[in-house]
Amino acid sequence: MRELDDKVREVFPIIKNNDIAYLDNGATTQKPECVLNAVKKYYNEENANPMRGIYELSVAATDAYENAREAAAEFINAGDASEIVFTRNASESVNLIAYSYGMSQVNEGDEIIVSTAEHHSNLLPWKHVAEVKKAKVVFYDPEPAGEFDIDKLSALLSDKTKIVAITQVSNVIGRINDIKAISKLVHEKGAVLVVDGAQAIAHIRVNVKDLGADFYVFSGHKMYAPMGIGVMYGRKELLEKMPPFLFGGEMIESVTKERTTYAEVPHKFEAGTVNVGGAVGLHAAMDFIKQYGFEQIVARENMLTSVALDGMREMPYVDIIGGDMVCNHHGIVAFRVEGVHPHDVAQVFADAGVCVRAGHHCAEPLHRYLAQFAGTRINSSTRMSIAMYNTVSEVERFLDVLSSIRGLMGL
Amino acid sequence: MSSTLYNEIINEHNLRPYHKQKLENANYTLEGVNPSCGDEITLELFIEDGIIKDAAYEGSGCAISQASADIMAEMVIGKTLDEATHLSNLFLKMIKEGVSEEELEELDEAGILQSVSHMPARVKCAVLGWRTMKELIEPLKDNN
Ligand SMILES: Cc1ncc(COP(=O)(O)O)c(C=O)c1O
């Protein structure tokens, strides 16, 4: 186990070479050298079209890809590597589930329950399925402070419910949802549970079996891996009965003019030449995280979050979305500054070299929902989000700028 | 690095706008939205004999969108539709590709938003009012 302290910054070139405070990790994380080197090594030494050639290089490429699948399965405690389907990102993973499982299992009059806190990526595919299949999307609202009341889910679930889609950690409020309790209820009704792990995967240990998730999705780029590689975990029994989503090379067993037999899972869902370089990068990123371990990562990110929250609590004109308790944030702190529009807030931060995000963070329904309690018309916010390489001095720099914003805006 | 965008003029127009109100005698109204930030304005004009006799707007959004709309309203009052269109084109040109010294002078107070041209994320905020006005008056000119 490697000790996690400020020295970790040394292995992140962008972090090391720029005088910025990068606090937009919820959008994407920076990449450590070991990930960049692994990708480079793959292309330098092992690149060939995997699965196709019988020569040595192609075997090496296939091995590199399948080893990454094994690593991903182990990382989230899937039962078997064949339950890991590589995609481009979390969005594509949800689309795969929606088009394949959703379109084949949801019928007219059925219901899909989606939490109001979802990123558009875990909402729009379900709205589309509902539209096409004449089914209904039912919204599961959080309480004003951001937590979900499990009894309200019980009330929404019925024999019509086919799918429940919810995020593990919200990308706006940072709140973690009790997926284990939710999955129990969902399974009692015979529905399946789709969990969006995009904001959880780099910040807490994920165990899909323990959670009881039928599907679990995430993106590599939010966990120190390259962009363009993501994961769709699905329980094997479900994957086996699902039709393919994309059609083409590599996803068939045999094709005649009349008949096509599809390949086994997971290859059935991976049409065309796959992203081996990305998978290799993801593998290296998972190894990187494991070198430090989630115990240290959680402790460091919570420490940094608490420095941020302590400072923000002192500023009465700052409204923290989702309350000021560290345990509810998972490194994500969205907020509003009284009298200043979130885009102006982010602009002032940008001008001071602090990278934060403004907008509705692809969660418009949640912002509209929360705005009604906050008594504001502004349905957006500014968000700072922490990763394992951030430091106390960066958070202090963030707080310094935050305390200056109203003055700069003439207030 | 220091903040160059939020100077006193922008802040003043944002916090204490001169033309952010309902225009009782408005005869033309158009809503403009900037979907990327959620800025929205409703532009109201009182136009008579081809001249903008009065202008006002209501809405909510970032300081850039609101201050830009306020500056615009101030500038176009008393202008003919052709003159207003010309100013709007100049403003959009300033943001999109840049303008000459003289053109910048012509833009008067609106010229302080010049630096937005280097900020792709803020362009839509700055041009919201101007784009909306142009859309509103374009069809009117054809009728004349
Ligand atoms: C909770 C959540 N779900 C899904 C996504 C979509 O991820 P991607 O854009 O990588 O598909 C994001 C990232 O923005 C997210 O925060």
XYZ file of C-alpha atoms and ligand atoms in Angstrom:
571
model
C 0.000 0.000 0.000
C 1.330 3.447 -0.954
C 0.846 6.301 1.418
C -1.532 8.951 0.102
C -0.331 12.512 0.637
C 0.426 15.636 -1.426
C 3.222 13.746 -3.199
C 0.599 12.008 -5.307
C 0.479 15.212 -7.393
C 3.913 14.433 -8.780
C 2.510 11.673 -10.975
C -0.197 13.838 -12.578
C 1.513 15.889 -15.327
C -1.290 18.446 -15.779
C -1.531 19.019 -12.047
C 2.229 19.238 -11.624
C 2.792 21.585 -14.574
C 0.046 24.136 -14.055
C -0.614 26.679 -11.371
C -4.304 25.942 -11.262
C -6.539 24.510 -8.583
C -8.367 21.802 -10.505
C -11.642 21.297 -8.667
C -13.820 20.001 -11.491
C -13.162 16.322 -10.925
C -16.840 15.435 -11.118
C -16.638 16.405 -14.798
C -13.445 14.487 -15.456
C -10.270 13.659 -13.554
C -6.684 14.200 -14.647
C -4.614 11.169 -15.638
C -1.553 9.816 -13.819
C 1.640 8.901 -15.685
C 1.133 5.183 -15.098
C -2.136 5.334 -17.076
C -0.592 7.370 -19.888
C 2.402 5.039 -19.993
C 0.245 1.931 -20.056
C -1.652 3.249 -23.074
C 1.589 4.199 -24.785
C 3.144 0.829 -24.033
C 0.134 -0.947 -25.468
C 0.364 0.972 -28.749
C 4.147 0.672 -28.833
C 4.369 -3.020 -28.110
C 1.091 -4.904 -28.361
C -1.215 -3.190 -30.818
C -3.139 -5.332 -33.284
C -6.800 -5.956 -33.911
C -7.799 -8.179 -31.005
C -9.887 -11.313 -31.347
C -9.221 -11.511 -35.104
C -5.635 -12.432 -35.822
C -3.991 -15.717 -34.928
C -0.539 -14.169 -34.883
C 1.211 -13.248 -31.685
C 0.522 -9.526 -31.608
C -3.179 -10.038 -31.974
C -3.086 -12.544 -29.143
C -1.230 -9.988 -27.020
C -3.860 -7.343 -27.787
C -6.650 -9.770 -26.955
C -4.965 -10.649 -23.678
C -4.497 -6.997 -22.773
C -8.180 -6.358 -23.397
C -9.446 -9.400 -21.559
C -7.101 -8.775 -18.631
C -8.665 -5.334 -18.306
C -12.086 -6.965 -18.217
C -10.937 -9.281 -15.428
C -9.555 -6.310 -13.522
C -12.811 -4.395 -13.885
C -14.804 -7.401 -12.686
C -12.595 -7.688 -9.639
C -12.701 -3.934 -8.988
C -16.480 -3.924 -8.551
C -16.756 -7.530 -7.333
C -18.735 -8.830 -10.287
C -19.314 -12.586 -10.267
C -17.604 -13.137 -13.581
C -15.582 -11.179 -16.150
C -18.250 -11.900 -18.761
C -20.567 -9.593 -16.813
C -18.376 -6.637 -17.812
C -19.226 -5.009 -21.137
C -16.906 -2.255 -22.312
C -18.574 0.850 -23.703
C -17.466 4.430 -24.382
C -18.802 5.882 -21.129
C -21.606 5.783 -18.583
C -24.008 7.384 -21.045
C -23.458 4.684 -23.652
C -23.792 2.040 -20.946
C -27.242 3.303 -19.952
C -28.255 3.533 -23.601
C -27.191 -0.063 -24.115
C -29.364 -1.192 -21.218
C -32.265 0.972 -22.355
C -32.186 -0.133 -25.990
C -31.548 -3.776 -25.276
C -33.177 -4.615 -21.949
C -35.625 -1.708 -21.920
C -36.965 -2.047 -25.443
C -37.370 -5.815 -25.091
C -38.848 -5.980 -21.588
C -40.947 -2.850 -21.188
C -44.439 -2.959 -22.616
C -47.352 -0.609 -23.010
C -48.670 0.534 -19.642
C -45.499 -0.466 -17.751
C -43.633 1.948 -15.535
C -39.990 2.959 -15.219
C -39.094 4.696 -11.958
C -36.323 7.270 -12.290
C -35.036 9.422 -9.458
C -35.368 13.181 -9.863
C -31.664 13.493 -8.999
C -30.505 11.733 -12.156
C -27.962 13.029 -14.594
C -29.643 13.362 -18.000
C -27.686 10.271 -19.052
C -29.747 8.120 -16.694
C -33.006 9.878 -17.530
C -33.276 10.576 -21.251
C -32.717 6.948 -22.386
C -35.592 5.914 -20.105
C -37.858 8.668 -21.363
C -37.142 7.443 -24.858
C -37.984 3.826 -24.002
C -41.193 4.984 -22.349
C -42.169 7.059 -25.363
C -41.558 4.281 -27.856
C -43.178 1.575 -25.759
C -46.067 3.751 -24.511
C -44.891 3.177 -20.965
C -44.588 5.780 -18.222
C -41.625 7.369 -16.461
C -42.436 7.867 -12.778
C -40.242 10.314 -10.854
C -38.921 9.472 -7.407
C -38.360 12.820 -5.645
C -35.741 13.322 -2.935
C -36.503 15.225 0.259
C -35.577 18.950 0.262
C -32.172 18.207 1.845
C -31.386 15.644 -0.835
C -31.937 12.263 0.848
C -34.388 9.704 -0.489
C -37.176 8.376 1.696
C -37.310 4.628 1.108
C -41.003 4.485 2.055
C -41.798 6.782 -0.843
C -40.174 4.302 -3.188
C -42.328 1.526 -1.742
C -45.356 3.616 -2.538
C -44.256 4.153 -6.142
C -43.366 0.526 -6.843
C -46.098 -1.654 -8.290
C -46.610 -4.667 -10.508
C -46.299 -2.300 -13.438
C -42.743 -1.323 -12.475
C -40.216 -2.954 -14.785
C -37.106 -0.886 -14.184
C -35.830 1.433 -11.452
C -32.940 3.751 -12.388
C -31.050 5.670 -9.730
C -27.599 7.076 -9.127
C -25.384 5.817 -6.317
C -23.826 9.241 -5.685
C -25.555 12.376 -6.990
C -23.387 14.559 -9.224
C -24.994 17.695 -7.776
C -25.631 17.130 -4.088
C -23.007 14.418 -3.577
C -25.401 12.393 -1.477
C -24.982 8.609 -1.444
C -28.143 6.587 -1.860
C -28.857 3.382 0.019
C -28.716 1.132 -3.021
C -28.827 -2.029 -0.922
C -32.152 -1.111 0.642
C -33.490 0.086 -2.696
C -32.503 -3.108 -4.507
C -34.319 -5.217 -1.937
C -37.558 -3.358 -2.541
C -37.121 -3.354 -6.308
C -36.490 -7.092 -6.396
C -39.510 -7.819 -4.236
C -41.572 -6.355 -7.060
C -39.685 -8.340 -9.683
C -38.226 -5.231 -11.313
C -34.571 -4.643 -12.153
C -32.330 -1.953 -10.705
C -30.015 0.152 -12.871
C -27.403 2.014 -10.827
C -25.399 4.968 -12.169
C -21.981 4.703 -10.556
C -20.320 7.553 -12.496
C -19.730 9.689 -9.395
C -19.118 6.822 -6.994
C -16.529 4.668 -8.700
C -13.420 6.766 -7.949
C -14.496 7.733 -4.445
C -15.874 4.723 -2.592
C -15.399 0.985 -2.770
C -18.108 -0.486 -4.987
C -19.354 -4.027 -4.573
C -22.112 -4.696 -7.077
C -23.079 -8.019 -5.556
C -23.436 -6.584 -2.094
C -25.403 -3.633 -3.472
C -27.740 -5.958 -5.330
C -27.472 -3.938 -8.543
C -28.721 -5.710 -11.659
C -26.880 -3.201 -13.813
C -24.101 -0.819 -12.776
C -22.521 1.743 -15.108
C -19.538 4.078 -14.979
C -17.032 6.012 -17.106
C -13.282 5.505 -17.042
C -12.495 9.189 -17.450
C -13.919 10.115 -14.036
C -11.588 7.596 -12.367
C -8.179 8.626 -13.771
C -8.516 6.564 -16.973
C -8.644 7.922 -20.530
C -11.812 9.256 -22.131
C -13.651 6.848 -24.403
C -13.776 3.765 -22.191
C -16.643 2.898 -19.866
C -18.265 -0.100 -18.261
C -21.702 -1.640 -18.260
C -21.963 -4.349 -15.627
C -24.981 -6.605 -15.927
C -25.963 -9.785 -14.146
C -25.114 -12.648 -16.485
C -28.576 -14.136 -16.411
C -29.988 -10.823 -17.679
C -27.260 -10.233 -20.251
C -27.855 -13.663 -21.731
C -31.479 -13.022 -22.501
C -30.913 -9.506 -23.840
C -30.791 -8.863 -27.580
C -27.710 -7.112 -28.999
C -27.660 -3.320 -29.100
C -25.142 -2.637 -31.882
C -24.677 -5.002 -34.791
C -21.546 -5.716 -36.779
C -18.237 -7.495 -36.606
C -17.041 -9.456 -33.603
C -20.493 -9.861 -32.040
C -21.574 -12.957 -33.936
C -20.865 -16.636 -33.803
C -21.939 -17.413 -37.329
C -23.658 -15.569 -40.114
C -25.288 -17.082 -43.135
C -27.537 -15.232 -45.543
C -30.544 -16.430 -43.640
C -29.439 -16.679 -40.070
C -27.184 -14.993 -37.523
C -26.092 -16.576 -34.291
C -24.776 -14.083 -31.793
C -21.597 -14.477 -29.831
C -21.645 -15.203 -26.117
C -21.813 -12.396 -23.588
C -20.082 -10.005 -23.282
C -18.957 -10.054 -26.945
C -22.559 -9.974 -28.118
C -22.613 -6.346 -26.926
C -19.254 -5.249 -28.278
C -19.729 -4.829 -32.003
C -16.806 -3.699 -34.122
C -13.190 -3.139 -33.189
C -13.011 -2.367 -29.493
C -11.024 0.271 -27.591
C -8.143 -1.843 -26.294
C -5.959 1.196 -25.546
C -8.746 2.650 -23.408
C -9.324 -0.649 -21.614
C -5.604 -0.931 -20.882
C -5.674 2.626 -19.499
C -8.664 1.752 -17.346
C -6.863 -1.313 -16.052
C -3.875 0.847 -15.077
C -6.181 3.391 -13.406
C -7.811 0.687 -11.314
C -4.385 -0.601 -10.280
C -3.409 2.962 -9.425
C -6.434 3.394 -7.152
C -5.780 0.021 -5.524
C -2.202 1.012 -4.726
C -3.594 3.620 -2.355
C -6.822 1.909 -1.379
C -10.217 3.411 -0.717
C -9.618 3.758 2.990
C -6.980 6.413 2.365
C -8.812 7.960 -0.575
C -12.044 8.409 1.378
C -10.181 9.810 4.379
C -8.278 12.355 2.278
C -11.269 13.450 0.214
C -13.402 13.816 3.337
C -10.679 15.857 5.027
C -10.544 18.208 2.024
C -14.323 18.430 1.819
C -14.511 19.343 5.468
C -11.990 22.168 4.994
C -14.214 23.466 2.197
C -17.440 23.129 4.173
C -15.938 24.718 7.302
C -14.893 27.733 5.255
C -18.181 28.001 3.414
C -20.178 27.788 6.637
C -18.470 31.057 7.680
C -19.884 32.813 4.631
C -23.548 33.519 5.285
C -24.138 34.487 1.649
C -23.127 30.996 0.465
C -25.886 28.417 0.242
C -24.545 24.850 0.138
C -26.797 22.477 -1.758
C -27.411 19.301 0.207
C -26.397 20.620 3.617
C -23.022 21.077 5.267
C -22.269 17.589 6.598
C -19.131 16.019 5.141
C -20.573 12.514 5.053
C -23.241 13.657 2.594
C -20.936 15.025 -0.071
C -18.421 12.501 -1.411
C -16.184 15.284 -2.603
C -18.981 17.143 -4.405
C -20.053 20.552 -3.143
C -22.536 22.546 -5.221
C -23.520 25.971 -3.966
C -25.058 29.328 -4.729
C -23.692 32.754 -3.861
C -26.428 35.172 -2.910
C -26.880 37.876 -5.524
C -24.428 36.420 -8.026
C -25.367 34.193 -10.928
C -23.543 30.814 -10.940
C -21.933 31.559 -14.292
C -20.437 34.745 -12.947
C -19.256 32.829 -9.883
C -17.478 30.273 -12.070
C -16.036 33.084 -14.194
C -14.456 34.787 -11.199
C -12.999 31.417 -10.144
C -11.684 30.825 -13.666
C -10.005 34.224 -13.746
C -8.272 33.297 -10.486
C -7.064 29.940 -11.816
C -9.611 27.812 -9.953
C -11.460 25.334 -12.160
C -15.071 24.784 -11.073
C -18.244 24.105 -12.990
C -21.411 26.179 -13.361
C -24.787 25.272 -14.750
C -27.376 22.646 -14.077
C -24.706 19.907 -14.313
C -26.899 17.914 -16.698
C -29.441 17.525 -13.915
C -32.114 20.035 -14.841
C -35.042 18.249 -13.191
C -33.143 18.206 -9.877
C -32.259 21.889 -10.072
C -35.824 22.856 -10.866
C -37.028 20.646 -8.038
C -34.565 22.114 -5.501
C -35.157 25.700 -6.654
C -38.717 25.549 -5.368
C -37.490 24.982 -1.786
C -34.751 27.584 -2.056
C -37.289 30.148 -3.259
C -35.169 31.050 -6.261
C -35.776 31.255 -9.965
C -32.189 30.371 -10.667
C -32.123 26.716 -11.552
C -28.395 26.301 -11.714
C -25.468 26.248 -9.311
C -21.690 26.270 -9.111
C -19.957 23.009 -8.208
C -16.522 22.217 -6.864
C -15.563 18.562 -6.819
C -12.563 16.947 -5.206
C -10.236 14.124 -6.223
C -7.508 12.286 -4.326
C -4.780 14.638 -5.626
C -6.298 17.890 -4.357
C -4.691 19.661 -1.418
C -5.652 21.790 1.546
C -3.963 24.799 -0.040
C -6.059 24.403 -3.177
C -9.221 24.314 -1.111
C -8.012 27.403 0.759
C -7.402 29.126 -2.559
C -10.953 28.208 -3.532
C -12.256 29.697 -0.269
C -10.239 32.896 -0.746
C -11.763 33.478 -4.152
C -15.219 32.553 -2.914
C -15.021 35.151 -0.153
C -14.034 37.843 -2.676
C -16.736 37.251 -5.271
C -19.506 39.479 -3.940
C -17.090 42.384 -3.590
C -15.828 41.932 -7.152
C -19.388 41.959 -8.397
C -20.080 45.274 -6.722
C -22.124 43.863 -3.840
C -4.437 36.251 -13.117
C -7.105 38.747 -12.320
C -10.686 39.345 -13.220
C -10.974 41.620 -16.243
C -14.587 41.074 -17.121
C -16.334 42.431 -14.077
C -15.532 46.101 -14.032
C -17.581 48.873 -12.492
C -19.581 49.508 -15.630
C -20.711 45.901 -15.978
C -21.482 45.641 -12.280
C -23.441 48.884 -12.340
C -25.597 47.812 -15.289
C -26.139 44.431 -13.660
C -26.976 45.608 -10.152
C -28.709 48.885 -10.949
C -30.001 48.539 -14.493
C -31.631 51.572 -16.115
C -33.927 49.696 -18.447
C -34.852 46.489 -16.640
C -38.561 47.052 -16.252
C -41.899 46.520 -17.874
C -42.541 48.866 -20.794
C -46.197 49.888 -20.582
C -46.535 51.194 -24.133
C -44.449 48.474 -25.797
C -45.796 47.403 -29.169
C -43.181 44.726 -29.887
C -41.979 41.968 -27.561
C -39.675 39.015 -28.036
C -38.277 36.455 -25.638
C -34.696 35.296 -25.922
C -33.097 32.389 -24.101
C -29.581 31.128 -23.805
C -30.140 27.419 -23.195
C -26.559 26.728 -22.163
C -26.735 28.970 -19.070
C -30.462 29.372 -18.679
C -30.253 33.147 -19.167
C -33.528 34.582 -20.342
C -34.749 38.023 -21.299
C -37.954 39.480 -22.635
C -37.161 42.454 -24.797
C -39.824 45.111 -25.197
C -39.686 47.917 -27.737
C -41.920 50.869 -28.496
C -41.417 51.516 -32.201
C -43.030 54.407 -34.074
C -42.302 55.691 -37.585
C -39.376 53.303 -37.918
C -37.727 54.629 -34.800
C -37.154 52.850 -31.484
C -38.749 55.377 -29.150
C -38.271 53.300 -26.010
C -36.686 49.992 -24.978
C -36.742 47.834 -21.870
C -36.248 44.241 -20.856
C -37.070 41.833 -18.079
C -35.422 38.561 -17.249
C -32.834 36.754 -15.223
C -29.386 35.509 -15.907
C -25.718 36.119 -15.384
C -24.230 39.600 -15.039
C -22.897 39.527 -18.586
C -26.247 38.779 -20.199
C -28.130 41.311 -18.096
C -25.578 44.123 -18.300
C -25.204 43.629 -22.046
C -28.977 43.894 -22.523
C -29.103 47.018 -20.375
C -26.301 48.701 -22.314
C -28.022 47.775 -25.544
C -31.365 49.234 -24.491
C -29.643 52.469 -23.538
C -27.890 52.636 -26.908
C -30.777 51.910 -29.244
C -33.331 54.323 -27.832
C -33.818 57.016 -30.464
C -32.224 54.959 -33.228
C -33.887 53.940 -36.495
C -34.391 50.246 -37.142
C -31.529 50.332 -39.646
C -29.190 51.970 -37.172
C -30.131 49.478 -34.465
C -29.536 46.556 -36.818
C -26.194 48.029 -37.768
C -25.166 48.293 -34.108
C -26.327 44.772 -33.445
C -24.290 43.467 -36.391
C -21.264 45.372 -35.156
C -21.644 43.958 -31.664
C -21.935 40.400 -32.967
C -18.910 41.020 -35.198
C -16.908 42.302 -32.237
C -17.641 39.121 -30.291
C -17.237 36.689 -33.164
C -14.330 37.983 -35.215
C -13.203 41.345 -33.905
C -13.683 44.951 -35.027
C -11.543 47.923 -36.083
C -10.679 50.849 -33.810
C -13.429 53.009 -35.372
C -16.027 50.282 -35.122
C -15.156 49.781 -31.485
C -15.649 53.479 -30.896
C -19.022 53.300 -32.599
C -20.033 50.591 -30.148
C -19.406 53.030 -27.336
C -20.100 51.508 -23.898
C -20.912 48.094 -25.415
C -17.248 47.925 -26.424
C -16.286 46.988 -22.866
C -17.605 43.505 -23.588
C -14.918 43.014 -26.209
C -12.910 40.622 -24.023
C -15.808 38.160 -24.097
C -14.678 37.239 -27.603
C -11.927 35.163 -25.985
C -14.347 33.386 -23.674
C -16.302 30.847 -25.698
C -18.461 29.910 -22.733
C -19.661 33.509 -22.270
C -20.323 34.499 -25.878
C -23.937 33.370 -25.772
C -24.515 35.409 -22.611
C -23.117 38.606 -24.111
C -25.008 38.405 -27.396
C -28.384 37.334 -25.968
C -29.963 40.806 -25.938
C -28.490 41.863 -29.258
C -29.497 38.670 -31.006
C -33.026 38.979 -29.643
C -33.342 42.584 -30.801
C -32.084 41.731 -34.251
C -34.603 38.927 -34.525
C -37.379 41.242 -33.412
C -36.710 44.079 -35.819
C -35.565 42.167 -38.909
C -39.080 41.300 -40.118
C -40.293 44.845 -39.406
C -37.770 46.347 -41.755
C -39.039 44.214 -44.630
C -42.535 45.605 -44.126
C -41.414 49.196 -44.437
C -24.005 10.943 -12.201
C -23.513 10.942 -13.624
N -24.024 10.064 -14.488
C -23.610 10.004 -15.761
C -22.647 10.862 -16.237
C -22.274 10.783 -17.679
O -20.975 10.398 -17.855
P -20.355 10.378 -19.306
O -20.505 11.767 -19.846
O -18.943 9.995 -19.114
O -21.127 9.387 -20.096
C -22.082 11.795 -15.379
C -21.022 12.719 -15.834
O -21.148 13.836 -16.177
C -22.536 11.839 -14.041
O -22.047 12.744 -13.188
